[in-house]
Amino acid sequence: MNRKFNFCAGPAALPEAVLARAQSELLDWHGEGLSVMEMSHRSEEFVSIAEEAEKNFRELMGISDDYAVLFLQGGATQQFSAVPLNLLAGKNSANYVNTGQWSKKAIQEAGKYCNVNVVASSEEQNFSCIPAFDSWAIDEQAAYLHYTPNETIGGVEFFWEPDVSMPVVADMSSTILSRPIDIEKFDLIYAGAQKNIGPSGLTLVIVRKSLLGQASKMTPSMLDYQVQAKAGSMSNTPPAYAWYMAGLVFEWIKEQGGLSAMEALNKRKAEKLYGFVDGHSFYANPVEIASRSRMNVPFTLADSSLDKAFLQGADGIGLLNLKGHRSVGGMRASIYNAVPEAAVDALIAYMDEFASEHA
Ligand SMILES: *Cc1c(COP(=O)(O)O)cnc(C)c1O
């Protein structure tokens, strides 16, 4: 076996211990004589897996009974439609903050259902910062405020929450479980699983129960949060194996010491990498210091004609998937929970060596 360091933005690295446990349970889960992939989702065995996963997720995130937790399909992208369909509640506008490519996609989709009021945008700054809260032009009549706490492509992260008098909706796909958050500041959180939760094919939604039951009449049942909450996320066959894998990841995070421990580790990893980039004239990161993502670190080389050689060399020593998003160029190191500190150390050593060779 030769596992390499994987810096992919998503689907992303999974903890090796989780993969090993899944492997050991693959053919015969807990002596039941079958794989989780082959179980009825209504069986006692799978229901226990599903309930245990939800219990651990609630515990890690500090989610009270005021919220429903849904295990859905369709990715975060499906939620770009589900959110307006469920939350407009007869209103015809919603507030959206535009801080990057994922915000833009959410805005575009919401525009099919309502007037989107873009309260603030950093597009003119090439998404290198977060517009100051006191500059946001919030429509007080709108149904909700949507924002993207971590922009996976631009590497921009909020370390504060907007304080508004309407439901707050957050696309936490690439920051969820990376640090503790105050759930009460949010009314709806959604996240595709393939960054910090588990394999792709699963989407988690945390929704305040008081917001259920207001979906527009044309909402497909599969996207109706109330329908899914009543059915325990099983109004059809759920993504059972991904749900099981997410459960193993939640257990692994608990073993690591929970979200405070994750935060300490993630902070250390990010500070090391940004520190190196800032201290080296060969590399640069364009994001304002206060809003630099702890999960996704984009960086450029002083000479972009060396990008290809950089990536080839990295690949050659087992540092995978460092190519930046096509819309940004350069490099991007995604350093989610499951990417060990040793991976960051190896990356920095390689970057140092590459710069000395080419400077
Ligand atoms: C990855 C990502 C998405 C898209 O997720 P899918 O599950 O592929 O639909 C949306 N928003 C953010 C912030 C992401 O990181």
Coordinates of N, CA, C and O in Angstrom, one line a residue, residues 122-290:
S122 N -17.6 41.1 -3.5 CA -16.2 41.4 -3.6 C -15.6 41.0 -4.9 O -14.5 40.8 -5.1
E123 N -16.6 40.9 -5.9 CA -16.1 40.5 -7.2 C -15.1 41.5 -7.8 O -14.2 41.1 -8.5
E124 N -15.4 42.8 -7.6 CA -14.4 43.8 -8.2 C -13.0 43.6 -7.6 O -12.0 44.1 -8.2
Q125 N -13.0 43.1 -6.4 CA -11.7 42.8 -5.7 C -11.2 41.4 -6.1 O -10.3 40.9 -5.4
N126 N -11.8 40.8 -7.1 CA -11.3 39.5 -7.5 C -11.5 38.5 -6.4 O -10.8 37.5 -6.2
F127 N -12.6 38.7 -5.5 CA -12.9 37.9 -4.4 C -11.7 37.6 -3.5 O -11.5 36.5 -2.9
S128 N -11.0 38.7 -3.2 CA -9.8 38.5 -2.3 C -10.1 39.0 -0.9 O -9.2 39.1 -0.1
C129 N -11.4 39.4 -0.6 CA -11.7 39.9 0.7 C -13.2 39.7 1.0 O -13.9 39.2 0.1
I130 N -13.6 40.1 2.2 CA -15.0 40.0 2.5 C -15.5 41.4 2.8 O -14.9 42.1 3.6
P131 N -16.6 41.8 2.1 CA -17.1 43.2 2.3 C -17.5 43.4 3.7 O -18.1 42.5 4.3
A132 N -17.1 44.5 4.3 CA -17.4 44.8 5.7 C -18.9 44.8 5.9 O -19.7 45.3 5.1
F133 N -19.3 44.2 7.1 CA -20.7 44.0 7.4 C -21.5 45.3 7.3 O -22.6 45.4 6.9
D134 N -20.9 46.4 7.8 CA -21.6 47.7 7.8 C -21.9 48.3 6.4 O -22.6 49.3 6.3
S135 N -21.3 47.6 5.4 CA -21.6 48.1 4.0 C -22.7 47.3 3.3 O -23.1 47.6 2.2
W136 N -23.2 46.3 4.0 CA -24.2 45.4 3.4 C -25.5 46.1 3.2 O -26.0 46.6 4.2
A137 N -26.1 46.0 2.0 CA -27.4 46.7 1.8 C -28.5 45.6 1.9 O -28.9 45.0 0.9
I138 N -28.9 45.4 3.1 CA -29.8 44.3 3.4 C -31.3 44.7 3.1 O -31.7 45.8 3.6
D139 N -32.0 43.9 2.3 CA -33.4 44.2 2.1 C -34.2 43.5 3.3 O -34.2 42.3 3.5
E140 N -34.7 44.4 4.2 CA -35.4 43.9 5.4 C -36.6 43.1 5.1 O -37.1 42.4 6.0
Q141 N -37.2 43.3 3.9 CA -38.5 42.6 3.6 C -38.2 41.2 3.0 O -39.1 40.4 2.8
A142 N -36.9 40.9 2.7 CA -36.6 39.7 2.1 C -36.8 38.5 3.0 O -36.8 38.6 4.2
A143 N -36.9 37.3 2.4 CA -37.2 36.1 3.2 C -36.0 35.6 4.1 O -36.2 35.1 5.2
Y144 N -34.8 35.8 3.6 CA -33.7 35.2 4.4 C -32.4 35.8 3.8 O -32.4 36.5 2.8
L145 N -31.3 35.6 4.5 CA -29.9 36.0 4.1 C -29.1 34.7 3.9 O -29.0 33.9 4.7
H146 N -28.5 34.6 2.7 CA -27.7 33.5 2.3 C -26.2 33.9 2.2 O -26.0 34.9 1.5
Y147 N -25.3 33.2 2.8 CA -23.9 33.4 2.5 C -23.1 32.1 2.5 O -23.6 31.1 2.9
T148 N -21.8 32.3 2.1 CA -20.9 31.1 1.9 C -19.8 31.3 2.9 O -18.8 32.0 2.6
P149 N -19.8 30.7 4.1 CA -18.8 30.9 5.1 C -17.4 30.6 4.7 O -16.4 31.1 5.2
N150 N -17.2 29.6 3.7 CA -15.9 29.4 3.2 C -16.0 29.2 1.7 O -16.7 28.2 1.2
E151 N -15.3 30.1 1.0 CA -15.3 29.9 -0.5 C -14.2 29.0 -0.9 O -13.0 29.4 -0.8
T152 N -14.5 27.8 -1.3 CA -13.6 26.7 -1.5 C -12.6 27.0 -2.7 O -11.5 26.6 -2.6
I153 N -13.0 27.8 -3.6 CA -12.2 28.1 -4.8 C -11.3 29.3 -4.5 O -10.1 29.2 -4.8
G154 N -11.8 30.4 -4.0 CA -11.0 31.6 -3.8 C -10.2 31.5 -2.5 O -9.3 32.2 -2.3
G155 N -10.6 30.6 -1.6 CA -9.9 30.5 -0.3 C -10.2 31.6 0.7 O -9.3 32.2 1.3
V156 N -11.5 32.0 0.7 CA -11.9 33.1 1.6 C -12.8 32.6 2.6 O -13.8 31.9 2.3
E157 N -12.6 32.9 3.9 CA -13.4 32.3 5.0 C -13.9 33.4 5.9 O -13.1 34.3 6.3
F158 N -15.1 33.3 6.3 CA -15.7 34.2 7.4 C -15.3 33.7 8.8 O -15.5 32.5 9.1
F159 N -14.7 34.6 9.6 CA -14.5 34.2 11.0 C -15.4 35.0 11.9 O -15.1 35.2 13.1
W160 N -16.6 35.4 11.4 CA -17.6 36.1 12.1 C -18.9 35.7 11.4 O -18.9 35.2 10.3
E161 N -20.0 36.0 12.2 CA -21.3 35.6 11.6 C -22.1 36.9 11.4 O -22.1 37.8 12.3
P162 N -22.9 37.0 10.3 CA -23.7 38.2 10.2 C -24.9 38.2 11.2 O -25.4 37.1 11.5
D163 N -25.2 39.3 11.7 CA -26.2 39.4 12.8 C -27.4 40.2 12.1 O -27.3 41.4 12.1
V164 N -28.4 39.5 11.7 CA -29.5 40.1 11.0 C -30.8 39.6 11.6 O -30.9 38.6 12.2
S165 N -31.9 40.4 11.3 CA -33.2 40.0 11.8 C -34.0 39.2 10.9 O -35.2 39.5 10.6
M166 N -33.4 38.2 10.3 CA -34.1 37.3 9.4 C -33.4 36.0 9.4 O -32.2 35.9 9.9
P167 N -34.0 34.9 8.9 CA -33.2 33.6 8.9 C -31.9 33.7 8.1 O -31.8 34.3 7.1
V168 N -30.9 33.1 8.7 CA -29.5 33.1 8.1 C -29.3 31.7 7.6 O -29.4 30.7 8.3
V169 N -28.9 31.6 6.3 CA -28.7 30.4 5.6 C -27.2 30.3 5.2 O -26.7 31.3 4.7
A170 N -26.5 29.2 5.5 CA -25.1 29.2 5.2 C -24.7 27.9 4.5 O -25.1 26.8 4.9
D171 N -24.0 28.1 3.4 CA -23.4 26.9 2.6 C -22.1 26.6 3.3 O -21.1 27.2 2.9
M172 N -22.1 25.6 4.2 CA -20.8 25.3 4.9 C -20.1 24.1 4.3 O -19.3 23.5 5.0
S173 N -20.3 23.8 3.0 CA -19.7 22.6 2.5 C -18.3 22.4 2.8 O -17.8 21.3 3.1
S174 N -17.5 23.5 2.8 CA -16.0 23.3 2.9 C -15.5 23.8 4.2 O -14.2 23.8 4.4
T175 N -16.3 24.1 5.2 CA -15.8 24.5 6.5 C -16.4 23.7 7.7 O -15.9 23.7 8.8
I176 N -17.6 23.1 7.4 CA -18.3 22.4 8.5 C -17.3 21.4 9.1 O -16.5 20.7 8.5
L177 N -17.4 21.3 10.4 CA -16.6 20.3 11.3 C -15.2 20.7 11.4 O -14.4 20.0 12.0
S178 N -14.8 21.9 10.8 CA -13.3 22.3 10.9 C -13.1 23.0 12.2 O -11.9 23.2 12.6
R179 N -14.1 23.5 12.9 CA -14.0 24.3 14.1 C -15.4 24.4 14.7 O -16.4 24.2 14.1
P180 N -15.5 24.7 16.0 CA -16.8 24.8 16.7 C -17.5 26.0 16.1 O -16.9 27.0 15.8
I181 N -18.8 25.9 16.0 CA -19.6 27.1 15.6 C -20.8 27.2 16.6 O -21.2 26.3 17.2
D182 N -21.4 28.4 16.6 CA -22.5 28.7 17.5 C -23.8 28.4 16.6 O -24.2 29.3 15.8
I183 N -24.3 27.2 16.7 CA -25.5 26.9 15.8 C -26.6 27.9 15.9 O -27.3 28.1 14.9
E184 N -26.8 28.4 17.1 CA -28.0 29.3 17.3 C -27.9 30.5 16.4 O -28.9 31.2 16.2
K185 N -26.8 30.8 15.9 CA -26.6 32.0 15.0 C -27.1 31.7 13.5 O -27.1 32.5 12.7
F186 N -27.5 30.4 13.3 CA -27.9 30.0 12.0 C -29.3 29.4 12.0 O -29.7 28.8 13.0
D187 N -30.0 29.5 10.9 CA -31.3 28.9 10.8 C -31.3 27.7 9.8 O -32.1 26.8 10.0
L188 N -30.4 27.8 8.9 CA -30.2 26.6 8.0 C -28.8 26.5 7.6 O -28.2 27.5 7.2
I189 N -28.2 25.4 7.7 CA -26.8 25.1 7.3 C -26.9 23.9 6.3 O -27.6 22.9 6.6
Y190 N -26.2 24.0 5.2 CA -26.1 22.8 4.4 C -24.7 22.6 4.0 O -23.9 23.5 4.0
A191 N -24.4 21.3 3.6 CA -23.0 21.0 3.3 C -23.0 19.7 2.5 O -23.5 18.7 2.9
G192 N -22.3 19.7 1.3 CA -22.0 18.5 0.6 C -21.0 17.8 1.4 O -20.2 18.4 2.0
A193 N -21.1 16.4 1.4 CA -20.3 15.7 2.3 C -18.8 15.5 1.9 O -17.9 15.3 2.8
Q194 N -18.5 15.7 0.7 CA -17.2 15.2 0.2 C -16.0 16.1 0.5 O -14.9 15.9 0.0
K195 N -16.2 17.1 1.4 CA -15.0 17.8 1.9 C -14.6 17.4 3.3 O -13.6 16.8 3.5
N196 N -15.5 17.6 4.3 CA -15.1 17.3 5.6 C -15.9 16.2 6.3 O -15.7 15.9 7.5
I197 N -16.9 15.7 5.6 CA -17.9 14.8 6.2 C -17.7 13.3 5.8 O -17.8 12.4 6.7
G198 N -17.5 13.1 4.5 CA -17.4 11.7 4.1 C -17.3 11.6 2.6 O -16.8 12.6 2.0
P199 N -17.7 10.5 2.0 CA -17.7 10.5 0.5 C -18.8 11.3 -0.1 O -19.7 11.7 0.5
S200 N -18.7 11.5 -1.4 CA -19.7 12.3 -2.1 C -21.0 11.5 -2.2 O -21.0 10.3 -1.9
G201 N -22.1 12.1 -2.5 CA -23.4 11.5 -2.6 C -24.3 11.7 -1.5 O -25.4 11.3 -1.4
L202 N -23.8 12.4 -0.5 CA -24.5 12.7 0.7 C -24.4 14.3 1.0 O -23.4 14.9 0.7
T203 N -25.5 14.8 1.4 CA -25.6 16.3 1.7 C -26.3 16.4 3.1 O -27.4 15.9 3.3
L204 N -25.6 17.1 4.0 CA -26.3 17.3 5.3 C -27.0 18.7 5.3 O -26.4 19.7 4.8
V205 N -28.1 18.7 5.9 CA -28.9 19.9 6.1 C -29.3 20.0 7.6 O -29.8 19.0 8.1
I206 N -29.0 21.1 8.2 CA -29.4 21.4 9.6 C -30.4 22.5 9.4 O -30.1 23.6 9.0
V207 N -31.7 22.3 9.8 CA -32.7 23.3 9.6 C -33.5 23.5 10.9 O -33.9 22.6 11.6
R208 N -33.7 24.8 11.2 CA -34.5 25.1 12.4 C -35.9 24.6 12.2 O -36.5 24.9 11.1
K209 N -36.4 23.9 13.1 CA -37.7 23.2 12.9 C -38.9 24.2 12.7 O -39.8 24.0 11.9
S210 N -38.7 25.4 13.3 CA -39.8 26.4 13.1 C -39.9 26.9 11.6 O -40.9 27.5 11.3
L211 N -38.9 26.6 10.8 CA -39.0 27.0 9.4 C -39.6 25.9 8.5 O -39.8 26.1 7.3
L212 N -39.9 24.8 9.1 CA -40.4 23.7 8.3 C -41.9 23.9 7.9 O -42.6 24.7 8.7
G213 N -42.4 23.4 6.8 CA -43.8 23.4 6.5 C -44.2 24.7 5.7 O -45.4 25.0 5.6
Q214 N -43.2 25.4 5.2 CA -43.6 26.6 4.4 C -43.2 26.5 3.0 O -43.2 27.5 2.2
A215 N -42.8 25.3 2.5 CA -42.3 25.1 1.2 C -43.4 25.5 0.1 O -44.6 25.3 0.3
S216 N -42.9 26.1 -0.9 CA -43.8 26.5 -2.0 C -44.5 25.3 -2.6 O -43.9 24.2 -2.6
K217 N -45.7 25.4 -3.1 CA -46.5 24.3 -3.5 C -45.8 23.4 -4.6 O -46.0 22.2 -4.7
M218 N -45.0 24.1 -5.4 CA -44.3 23.4 -6.5 C -43.1 22.6 -6.1 O -42.4 22.0 -6.9
T219 N -42.7 22.7 -4.8 CA -41.5 22.0 -4.4 C -41.6 20.5 -4.6 O -42.5 19.9 -4.0
P220 N -40.6 19.9 -5.3 CA -40.6 18.5 -5.3 C -40.5 17.9 -3.9 O -39.8 18.4 -3.1
S221 N -41.3 16.8 -3.7 CA -41.3 16.3 -2.3 C -39.9 15.9 -1.8 O -39.6 16.1 -0.6
M222 N -39.0 15.5 -2.7 CA -37.7 15.1 -2.4 C -36.9 16.3 -1.8 O -35.9 16.2 -1.1
L223 N -37.3 17.5 -2.2 CA -36.6 18.7 -1.8 C -37.3 19.4 -0.6 O -36.8 20.5 -0.1
D224 N -38.4 18.9 -0.2 CA -39.2 19.5 0.9 C -38.7 19.1 2.2 O -38.7 17.9 2.6
Y225 N -38.1 20.1 2.9 CA -37.4 19.7 4.2 C -38.4 19.0 5.2 O -38.1 18.2 6.0
Q226 N -39.7 19.5 5.2 CA -40.6 18.9 6.1 C -40.9 17.5 5.8 O -41.0 16.6 6.7
V227 N -41.1 17.2 4.5 CA -41.3 15.8 4.1 C -40.1 14.9 4.5 O -40.3 13.9 5.1
Q228 N -38.9 15.4 4.3 CA -37.7 14.6 4.6 C -37.6 14.5 6.1 O -37.2 13.4 6.6
A229 N -37.9 15.6 6.9 CA -37.8 15.5 8.3 C -38.7 14.5 8.9 O -38.4 13.7 9.7
K230 N -40.0 14.5 8.4 CA -41.0 13.5 8.9 C -40.6 12.1 8.6 O -40.9 11.2 9.3
A231 N -39.9 11.9 7.4 CA -39.5 10.6 7.0 C -38.2 10.1 7.5 O -37.6 9.1 7.1
G232 N -37.6 10.9 8.4 CA -36.2 10.6 8.9 C -35.2 10.5 7.7 O -34.3 9.7 7.8
S233 N -35.3 11.4 6.8 CA -34.5 11.4 5.5 C -34.6 10.1 4.7 O -33.7 9.8 3.9
M234 N -35.7 9.4 4.9 CA -35.9 8.2 4.2 C -37.2 8.2 3.4 O -37.9 7.2 3.3
S235 N -37.5 9.4 2.8 CA -38.7 9.3 1.9 C -38.5 8.6 0.6 O -39.4 8.2 0.0
N236 N -37.2 8.3 0.3 CA -36.9 7.3 -0.6 C -35.6 6.6 -0.1 O -35.2 6.9 1.0
T237 N -35.0 5.8 -0.9 CA -33.7 5.1 -0.4 C -32.7 6.2 -0.2 O -32.3 6.9 -1.1
P238 N -32.2 6.3 1.0 CA -31.1 7.3 1.3 C -29.8 6.9 0.8 O -29.6 5.7 0.4
P239 N -28.8 7.8 0.7 CA -27.4 7.4 0.4 C -26.8 6.6 1.5 O -26.0 7.1 2.3
A240 N -27.2 5.3 1.6 CA -26.9 4.6 2.9 C -25.4 4.4 3.2 O -25.0 4.6 4.3
Y241 N -24.7 4.0 2.1 CA -23.2 3.8 2.4 C -22.5 5.1 2.8 O -21.7 5.1 3.7
A242 N -22.8 6.2 2.1 CA -22.2 7.4 2.4 C -22.6 7.9 3.8 O -21.8 8.5 4.6
W243 N -23.8 7.6 4.2 CA -24.3 7.9 5.6 C -23.5 7.2 6.6 O -23.0 7.7 7.6
Y244 N -23.3 5.9 6.4 CA -22.5 5.0 7.2 C -21.0 5.6 7.3 O -20.5 5.7 8.4
M245 N -20.5 5.9 6.2 CA -19.1 6.4 6.2 C -19.0 7.8 7.0 O -18.0 8.0 7.7
A246 N -20.0 8.6 6.8 CA -20.0 9.9 7.5 C -20.0 9.6 9.0 O -19.3 10.2 9.8
G247 N -20.8 8.5 9.4 CA -20.9 8.1 10.8 C -19.5 7.8 11.4 O -19.1 8.1 12.5
L248 N -18.7 7.0 10.5 CA -17.4 6.6 11.0 C -16.5 7.9 11.1 O -15.6 8.0 12.0
V249 N -16.6 8.9 10.2 CA -15.9 10.1 10.3 C -16.2 10.8 11.6 O -15.3 11.4 12.3
F250 N -17.5 10.9 11.9 CA -17.9 11.6 13.2 C -17.3 10.9 14.4 O -16.8 11.6 15.3
E251 N -17.2 9.6 14.4 CA -16.6 8.9 15.5 C -15.1 9.2 15.5 O -14.5 9.4 16.6
W252 N -14.5 9.3 14.4 CA -13.1 9.6 14.3 C -12.8 11.0 14.9 O -11.9 11.2 15.6
I253 N -13.7 11.9 14.5 CA -13.5 13.3 15.0 C -13.6 13.4 16.5 O -12.8 14.0 17.2
K254 N -14.6 12.6 17.0 CA -14.7 12.5 18.5 C -13.5 12.0 19.1 O -13.0 12.5 20.2
E255 N -12.9 10.9 18.5 CA -11.7 10.3 19.1 C -10.5 11.3 19.0 O -9.6 11.3 19.9
Q256 N -10.5 12.2 18.1 CA -9.4 13.2 18.0 C -9.6 14.3 19.0 O -8.8 15.2 19.2
G257 N -10.8 14.4 19.7 CA -11.0 15.4 20.7 C -12.1 16.4 20.3 O -12.2 17.5 20.9
G258 N -12.8 16.1 19.2 CA -13.9 17.0 18.8 C -13.5 18.2 18.0 O -12.3 18.3 17.6
L259 N -14.4 19.1 17.9 CA -14.1 20.3 17.0 C -13.1 21.3 17.5 O -12.4 21.9 16.7
S260 N -12.9 21.4 18.9 CA -11.9 22.3 19.4 C -10.5 21.7 19.0 O -9.6 22.5 18.6
A261 N -10.4 20.4 19.1 CA -9.1 19.8 18.7 C -8.9 19.9 17.2 O -7.7 20.2 16.8
M262 N -9.9 19.8 16.4 CA -9.8 19.9 15.0 C -9.4 21.4 14.6 O -8.5 21.6 13.8
E263 N -10.0 22.3 15.4 CA -9.7 23.7 15.1 C -8.2 24.0 15.4 O -7.5 24.7 14.6
A264 N -7.7 23.5 16.5 CA -6.3 23.7 16.9 C -5.4 23.2 15.8 O -4.4 23.8 15.4
L265 N -5.7 22.0 15.4 CA -4.9 21.3 14.3 C -5.0 22.1 13.0 O -3.9 22.4 12.4
N266 N -6.2 22.5 12.6 CA -6.4 23.2 11.4 C -5.7 24.6 11.4 O -5.2 25.0 10.4
K267 N -5.7 25.2 12.5 CA -5.1 26.5 12.7 C -3.6 26.4 12.5 O -3.0 27.1 11.7
R268 N -3.0 25.3 13.1 CA -1.6 25.1 13.0 C -1.2 24.8 11.6 O -0.2 25.4 11.1
K269 N -1.9 24.0 10.9 CA -1.6 23.6 9.5 C -1.7 24.9 8.6 O -0.8 25.1 7.9
A270 N -2.8 25.7 8.8 CA -2.9 26.8 7.9 C -1.9 27.9 8.2 O -1.3 28.5 7.3
E271 N -1.6 28.1 9.5 CA -0.6 29.1 9.8 C 0.8 28.8 9.3 O 1.5 29.7 8.8
K272 N 1.1 27.5 9.3 CA 2.4 27.1 8.8 C 2.5 27.4 7.3 O 3.5 27.9 6.8
L273 N 1.4 27.0 6.6 CA 1.5 27.1 5.1 C 1.4 28.6 4.7 O 2.2 29.0 3.9
Y274 N 0.5 29.4 5.3 CA 0.5 30.8 4.9 C 1.8 31.5 5.3 O 2.3 32.4 4.7
G275 N 2.3 31.1 6.5 CA 3.5 31.7 7.0 C 4.6 31.5 6.0 O 5.4 32.4 5.6
F276 N 4.7 30.3 5.4 CA 5.7 30.0 4.5 C 5.5 30.8 3.2 O 6.5 31.4 2.7
V277 N 4.3 30.8 2.7 CA 4.0 31.5 1.5 C 4.3 33.0 1.6 O 5.0 33.6 0.7
D278 N 3.9 33.6 2.7 CA 4.2 35.0 3.0 C 5.7 35.3 3.1 O 6.1 36.4 2.7
G279 N 6.4 34.4 3.6 CA 7.8 34.6 3.9 C 8.7 34.3 2.7 O 9.9 34.5 2.7
H280 N 8.1 33.9 1.6 CA 8.9 33.5 0.4 C 8.5 34.3 -0.8 O 7.3 34.2 -1.2
S281 N 9.4 35.0 -1.4 CA 9.1 35.9 -2.5 C 8.7 35.1 -3.8 O 8.0 35.6 -4.7
F282 N 8.9 33.8 -3.8 CA 8.6 33.0 -5.0 C 7.1 32.6 -5.0 O 6.6 32.3 -6.0
Y283 N 6.4 32.7 -3.8 CA 5.0 32.3 -3.7 C 4.2 33.5 -3.2 O 4.7 34.4 -2.5
A284 N 2.9 33.5 -3.6 CA 2.0 34.5 -3.1 C 0.6 34.0 -2.9 O 0.1 33.1 -3.6
N285 N -0.2 34.6 -2.0 CA -1.6 34.3 -1.8 C -2.3 35.7 -1.8 O -1.8 36.6 -1.1
P286 N -3.4 35.9 -2.6 CA -3.9 37.2 -2.8 C -5.0 37.6 -1.7 O -5.5 38.7 -1.7
V287 N -5.3 36.7 -0.8 CA -6.5 37.0 0.1 C -6.1 37.8 1.3 O -5.0 37.6 1.9
E288 N -7.0 38.8 1.7 CA -6.7 39.6 2.8 C -6.5 38.7 4.1 O -7.2 37.7 4.2
I289 N -5.5 39.1 4.9 CA -5.1 38.2 6.0 C -6.2 37.7 6.9 O -6.3 36.5 7.2
A290 N -7.1 38.6 7.3 CA -8.2 38.3 8.2 C -9.2 37.3 7.6 O -10.0 36.7 8.4

